[in-house]
Structure formats: structure tokens, C-alpha cells
Amino acid sequence: MKLSGAEIIWECLIREGVDVVFGYPGGAILPTYDALNKYTDRIHHVLVRHEQGATHMADGYARASGRVGVAIATSGPGATNMVTGLATAMMDSTPMVCITGQVPLNAIGTDAFQETDVTGCTLPVTKHNYLVTDIHELAYTIREAFHIARTGRPGPVLVDIPKDVQNQVIDFIYPEGPIELPGYQPPKEAHEADLVAALELIKAAQKPIILAGHGVTMSGAEKELRDFAEITQTPIALTILGKGAIDEKHPLVIGMMGMHGEAAANQAIQEADLLIALGMRFDDRVTGNTKSYSPNSRKIHVEIDPSEINKNIQVDVGINGDLATVLRQLNPRLKSLEHKAWFRQIMDWKEDTNMRDIVQNSLPDGKLWAPHVIADIWKFTGGEAVTSTDVGQHQMWEAQYYPHARPRTLLTSGGLGTMGFGFPAAIGAKFAMPEEEVWAIVGDGGFQMTLCELATAKQENININIAIINNAYLGMVRQWQQMFYNERYIATPMVNPDFVLLAEAYGIPARRITTREEIEGAVEWARSINGPALLEFVVEQHDIVYPMVPAGADLHDMIRRPTDLVSQDWDNPNAV
């Protein structure tokens, strides 16, 4: 059948299983939007208010569902507005395809109206990108883009399509058959020699620990992880993106690792004689000072991306392969092990860690504390909600006080640390999983970066709850200023709008909460609303996220409570 390039785009998206697209129209992508009229019964288009919001929605959709998220925009500023969302997805390995319009072929390179070299702009922040100059290559290019986005280490792919290519007409035949890309052959199974070497280290270890990252969920290896840990009786520490890969109430889970992780988890890593890193990349927020990181341990690293092995931390056995597949190879060969003395030591450390909870649970009345808000949202949702966050103090409190029992229930920007991610990501997640309860837990600073998407939430009547943790500061930056810059609060105090009136201006019901006693009623009220609802929690301004490993410090050298701050010299203003 004869189809235009614009129609071919929609035909390919349907064949890739796409049912929702987040986008914003413009001149260079207008032929594709015009063609959408023929496909509205099969693809739902969500009109965003900013193209960055479109990418975060597609990202949230992908993280919540495991499917490829799709965003669409016009050329020039429409395309460049997507860069932050692409970088966010790239850092966190989110499968996403972005389609952008481009000026006609004969105008490329002339500085035409709304022309930008978007493939050049996005080359560092995409897994791959394309400029389609021949309509005969369009269908295969889109199919290839989805293949690259979802296979191996997932990531975002951008397809830039000139306006005249969208308008051209050809006989359309969908390209069937396997995708063959020379040089791109993501590994599956591990080499036998690597398996044998890993098994020897596992058998010999007396103080092993599993480091479970985002790759567990990306590969669908949750059952294999649990089986491995239970057979070998090995404790599990989680990265922030690894939360939910195994129920955090499982007796083998010792908590989140890293800068704001559990002291017991960090201490166990430092004292371990074997690290088993599964689908994680030894990010600096996880390791602290790499020179002193787990100094006496042997190390096994299972990772789909070979460039991550020995990049930040040198390991003894690097296994390049799909994590679920590798664990299916390893698990049948494992023998039951016990590490009772090791667990007793970890439990002793956890007793010390629990002091943080004692302090937080005995915070004085009369003020609303952010940890109380997070803990109560967890309590009154039964711990079953899908949550998304921005970046900062509220993100760390969510990680500490909202345990996750299921995969794909915490959506947060881990690698790039993108403010403004949480709210639009929640919208995308709700489209992906309409039966799930979804909460956007956001800071007052990050929320204002993408609050224009309140109009999108209202227009779609999307049933999500927004919890703003309002401390009238850029909280995490203020925390660093308080700790390391002698309380010089430069450019962090914020004059905020009345968030309740703001939501109501968009036609969204909202409430303000100032005491802990109000939380339960407010949460239940928000859950009863059929559509978006907003809760503003006015919390204590000068609260601090404990514990904390200062950037560049040794992993075990944590600030666990205020007395640690004054008892040691933590002046490190040059740390990132």
C-alpha cells in the first residue's frame, strides 16, 4: 500500500507495540501529527506542555512497564528541549525512542528557521541516533531504533526525520526478519571459565555480600537474584535504582548502600571478603573514595555493558552477559552455604544504624518532618504504590522510609540527578500501569521546573497523587551549605507560590498539611479523588538527611548524627 513517510511512522510504532506517545507539535513534525488522525483508535497522544516533560513521561512509562517509551517533538527548540530527558534516560539505561521533525533536506545546513543539528546535539546522550534522508530507509530505521533501545544495556535512541521525508509517498512493506547490526551483538551467556572462577570465589568466601543494582530489574532477574542469595545465604545491599529488585523486608536485605545508605550496608561492604556486583556500575555515590573501597575483598562483576567492567573498580572476575541468563547458569551449580558469624556481625552494625530511626521517630512535636511524611505515605498506601521522585533530600528520605517490595515501583533519576523528573515521570507511569496507585513525591524546587505539566494531568484527568515536600529551600544544596560552607545559604532560600491555589487554578483539588496528625486524612482524601490531586506538606526547613558519606570520603566514614559533624573535620568544599 502507498503511504507517506508520516503514515509509515505511525504504522511502525503500532507494530512495535506502542499504545501511547507523549509529544508537542510544531511545523517540522506537522505532517506526522496530521497523519495521526488515522491512528487515534490505536495510539493515544498525550499533549505535554514542554518537550522535556514528554521525555520524562516516556521515561516513566518505560521504567514502570519495561516497554519502550516514545516521545515526539518538532525541530530546533522542540528537539533541544528533549536533551535533558535523553541524558536522564541514558544515565539510567531507560529504553526510549524520541522522534523529531527536521527542516527539509535542501534546507539542512542553511541555518533555516528552527533548524538544529539535533543528531550532533544528542550524540553524547543517546545510545544511538539517526538522521533519515531517504524515505525507503525510514521503516527499517525505526525498527532498528526500537531494537537498539530495548536490547543489551537499554537506552534512548533518537530518530530525526526531515519534513519532506515525512511528506514523500512510497509503496510500504514493513521490513520483516531479524535485525542484523555488525558490531552490535549484546552478550547473553557467560564464558565457562568465568563461571568456574566465580564459583570458586563464592565457595571460599566467609564474608560475602551481593551488590544489586538496576540491572536486576532491567534483565528481569529478580527470581534468580533471590534464589542465588538464599542458596548461598549472602546478604544483599541495594543501589537506589536497585530498590524493589527484591522485597526490602526480605531477611537477607541489609539496605541501601552509598552516600545516604544504611551504615550497616556500607560497613559490610568495607569489611567483606567478596563483593558480588550484579547489574550495577560502581557509581561514585555508591563507592565513596575508590582508593579505600572494600580494600580486602575479591570482586565479581556481572554486567551487560563490557565498558563498565573494570571502569571504576578493578575486579577479579568480570562476567559480560545478561544478568538473568548468567544467574541461571550459576544457580544450579551452587551449593548451600552458611555465613552465621558474618550475619551476627551485620546485625550488630544494624543495631547502630537503627539509632537513626530512633532519632527520627522521636523528633519534637509541633513541626512536620519530611521523614514522617514519607513513612506515613508508605503506611497509608500499604507500601504498594508506585512512587516517583525528583532529586534531593526528599529523594533520599523516600529511599530510606518507603521500602519497596516489588520491582519497577520506585522511579527516580539516579545517574543524572534531574530535578523536575518526578512529576512527569509519574504521569508516564500511570499510562503504563493504569491499575497501579501512583504518587509523585517531589521537592518544592524540582516541582517548579515541570509544574506546567499540571495542565497535562488535568487535560488527561490522570489519576495520580502529587506530594510536594515544601521546605522553602533547595534542600540538599542547603544541607551541604550547612555542613561544609559554614551555613552560608546563598541562592538556596526560595519564595514559593501558594501551591494549593496554583493547583486549584489548574482545576486540580489540593490541600496543605502542616502537622503529622493531618497526614492520614489528607492521604486518604487524595486517594479518593478520581483524577489528579495535590498535597503540599510544609515541613521543617533545616532537617538533614542522615546518614551521609561526604563526597570523596571513605565509604565507612559516615556522618550518622549531628555529633559526627562537629567531631571530625569534614571541610571538603571541592567535592562534587
mmCIF file of N, CA and C in Angstrom, residues 56-99:
data_model
loop_
_atom_site.group_PDB
_atom_site.id
_atom_site.type_symbol
_atom_site.label_atom_id
_atom_site.label_comp_id
_atom_site.label_asym_id
_atom_site.label_seq_id
_atom_site.Cartn_x
_atom_site.Cartn_y
_atom_site.Cartn_z
ATOM 1 N N HIS A 56 10.448 12.858 29.993
ATOM 2 C CA HIS A 56 10.331 12.275 31.336
ATOM 3 C C HIS A 56 9.099 11.378 31.438
ATOM 4 N N MET A 57 8.016 11.737 30.757
ATOM 5 C CA MET A 57 6.842 10.865 30.752
ATOM 6 C C MET A 57 7.152 9.557 30.037
ATOM 7 N N ALA A 58 7.828 9.632 28.902
ATOM 8 C CA ALA A 58 8.212 8.416 28.190
ATOM 9 C C ALA A 58 9.164 7.576 29.031
ATOM 10 N N ASP A 59 10.042 8.243 29.756
ATOM 11 C CA ASP A 59 10.981 7.559 30.655
ATOM 12 C C ASP A 59 10.217 6.856 31.775
ATOM 13 N N GLY A 60 9.289 7.572 32.440
ATOM 14 C CA GLY A 60 8.495 6.956 33.495
ATOM 15 C C GLY A 60 7.669 5.799 32.985
ATOM 16 N N TYR A 61 7.114 5.938 31.786
ATOM 17 C CA TYR A 61 6.357 4.855 31.155
ATOM 18 C C TYR A 61 7.234 3.619 30.998
ATOM 19 N N ALA A 62 8.454 3.826 30.514
ATOM 20 C CA ALA A 62 9.369 2.705 30.276
ATOM 21 C C ALA A 62 9.821 2.061 31.572
ATOM 22 N N ARG A 63 10.154 2.865 32.575
ATOM 23 C CA ARG A 63 10.627 2.301 33.849
ATOM 24 C C ARG A 63 9.531 1.496 34.534
ATOM 25 N N ALA A 64 8.292 1.982 34.460
ATOM 26 C CA ALA A 64 7.199 1.300 35.141
ATOM 27 C C ALA A 64 6.761 0.023 34.437
ATOM 28 N N SER A 65 6.908 -0.011 33.115
ATOM 29 C CA SER A 65 6.365 -1.127 32.334
ATOM 30 C C SER A 65 7.414 -2.076 31.774
ATOM 31 N N GLY A 66 8.639 -1.587 31.573
ATOM 32 C CA GLY A 66 9.649 -2.386 30.888
ATOM 33 C C GLY A 66 9.563 -2.286 29.385
ATOM 34 N N ARG A 67 8.553 -1.561 28.875
ATOM 35 C CA ARG A 67 8.422 -1.360 27.435
ATOM 36 C C ARG A 67 9.133 -0.078 27.016
ATOM 37 N N VAL A 68 9.277 0.106 25.708
ATOM 38 C CA VAL A 68 9.948 1.296 25.191
ATOM 39 C C VAL A 68 8.998 2.485 25.272
ATOM 40 N N GLY A 69 9.440 3.564 25.892
ATOM 41 C CA GLY A 69 8.664 4.798 25.920
ATOM 42 C C GLY A 69 8.948 5.623 24.679
ATOM 43 N N VAL A 70 7.946 6.392 24.224
ATOM 44 C CA VAL A 70 8.084 7.156 22.983
ATOM 45 C C VAL A 70 7.687 8.610 23.219
ATOM 46 N N ALA A 71 8.549 9.525 22.764
ATOM 47 C CA ALA A 71 8.268 10.955 22.812
ATOM 48 C C ALA A 71 8.495 11.541 21.423
ATOM 49 N N ILE A 72 7.776 12.615 21.126
ATOM 50 C CA ILE A 72 7.830 13.199 19.793
ATOM 51 C C ILE A 72 7.846 14.711 19.899
ATOM 52 N N ALA A 73 8.618 15.371 19.016
ATOM 53 C CA ALA A 73 8.734 16.832 19.068
ATOM 54 C C ALA A 73 9.117 17.348 17.690
ATOM 55 N N THR A 74 9.055 18.641 17.548
ATOM 56 C CA THR A 74 9.434 19.276 16.303
ATOM 57 C C THR A 74 10.931 19.577 16.295
ATOM 58 N N SER A 75 11.378 20.284 15.287
ATOM 59 C CA SER A 75 12.808 20.579 15.129
ATOM 60 C C SER A 75 13.240 21.710 16.051
ATOM 61 N N GLY A 76 14.520 22.065 15.995
ATOM 62 C CA GLY A 76 15.032 23.222 16.704
ATOM 63 C C GLY A 76 14.801 23.160 18.189
ATOM 64 N N PRO A 77 14.099 24.159 18.758
ATOM 65 C CA PRO A 77 13.918 24.186 20.212
ATOM 66 C C PRO A 77 13.113 23.003 20.724
ATOM 67 N N GLY A 78 12.186 22.487 19.918
ATOM 68 C CA GLY A 78 11.449 21.300 20.352
ATOM 69 C C GLY A 78 12.376 20.134 20.593
ATOM 70 N N ALA A 79 13.325 19.939 19.676
ATOM 71 C CA ALA A 79 14.276 18.836 19.811
ATOM 72 C C ALA A 79 15.275 19.093 20.924
ATOM 73 N N THR A 80 15.801 20.318 21.021
ATOM 74 C CA THR A 80 16.804 20.579 22.064
ATOM 75 C C THR A 80 16.195 20.535 23.458
ATOM 76 N N ASN A 81 14.894 20.813 23.574
ATOM 77 C CA ASN A 81 14.245 20.687 24.878
ATOM 78 C C ASN A 81 14.210 19.246 25.372
ATOM 79 N N MET A 82 14.471 18.302 24.494
ATOM 80 C CA MET A 82 14.481 16.891 24.874
ATOM 81 C C MET A 82 15.812 16.423 25.440
ATOM 82 N N VAL A 83 16.842 17.241 25.345
ATOM 83 C CA VAL A 83 18.194 16.774 25.663
ATOM 84 C C VAL A 83 18.307 16.311 27.115
ATOM 85 N N THR A 84 17.760 17.058 28.055
ATOM 86 C CA THR A 84 17.856 16.667 29.461
ATOM 87 C C THR A 84 17.187 15.319 29.698
ATOM 88 N N GLY A 85 16.018 15.108 29.093
ATOM 89 C CA GLY A 85 15.332 13.827 29.246
ATOM 90 C C GLY A 85 16.096 12.682 28.627
ATOM 91 N N LEU A 86 16.728 12.925 27.494
ATOM 92 C CA LEU A 86 17.560 11.893 26.868
ATOM 93 C C LEU A 86 18.754 11.552 27.753
ATOM 94 N N ALA A 87 19.396 12.578 28.313
ATOM 95 C CA ALA A 87 20.552 12.337 29.184
ATOM 96 C C ALA A 87 20.145 11.575 30.434
ATOM 97 N N THR A 88 18.969 11.893 30.978
ATOM 98 C CA THR A 88 18.459 11.171 32.147
ATOM 99 C C THR A 88 18.275 9.696 31.819
ATOM 100 N N ALA A 89 17.654 9.413 30.684
ATOM 101 C CA ALA A 89 17.417 8.028 30.268
ATOM 102 C C ALA A 89 18.722 7.309 29.958
ATOM 103 N N MET A 90 19.675 8.020 29.383
ATOM 104 C CA MET A 90 20.961 7.409 29.045
ATOM 105 C C MET A 90 21.707 6.977 30.299
ATOM 106 N N MET A 91 21.739 7.833 31.305
ATOM 107 C CA MET A 91 22.472 7.519 32.528
ATOM 108 C C MET A 91 21.854 6.341 33.271
ATOM 109 N N ASP A 92 20.519 6.199 33.178
ATOM 110 C CA ASP A 92 19.823 5.156 33.934
ATOM 111 C C ASP A 92 19.384 3.983 33.062
ATOM 112 N N SER A 93 19.847 3.932 31.820
ATOM 113 C CA SER A 93 19.587 2.783 30.929
ATOM 114 C C SER A 93 18.099 2.549 30.717
ATOM 115 N N THR A 94 17.370 3.607 30.369
ATOM 116 C CA THR A 94 15.941 3.502 30.115
ATOM 117 C C THR A 94 15.685 3.355 28.619
ATOM 118 N N PRO A 95 14.913 2.336 28.201
ATOM 119 C CA PRO A 95 14.621 2.180 26.769
ATOM 120 C C PRO A 95 13.615 3.217 26.294
ATOM 121 N N MET A 96 14.031 4.053 25.369
ATOM 122 C CA MET A 96 13.184 5.157 24.923
ATOM 123 C C MET A 96 13.518 5.478 23.477
ATOM 124 N N VAL A 97 12.513 5.815 22.685
ATOM 125 C CA VAL A 97 12.716 6.293 21.322
ATOM 126 C C VAL A 97 12.088 7.668 21.210
ATOM 127 N N CYS A 98 12.872 8.654 20.782
ATOM 128 C CA CYS A 98 12.382 10.002 20.540
ATOM 129 C C CYS A 98 12.401 10.267 19.041
ATOM 130 N N ILE A 99 11.300 10.782 18.532
ATOM 131 C CA ILE A 99 11.175 11.110 17.112
ATOM 132 C C ILE A 99 11.049 12.615 16.990
#
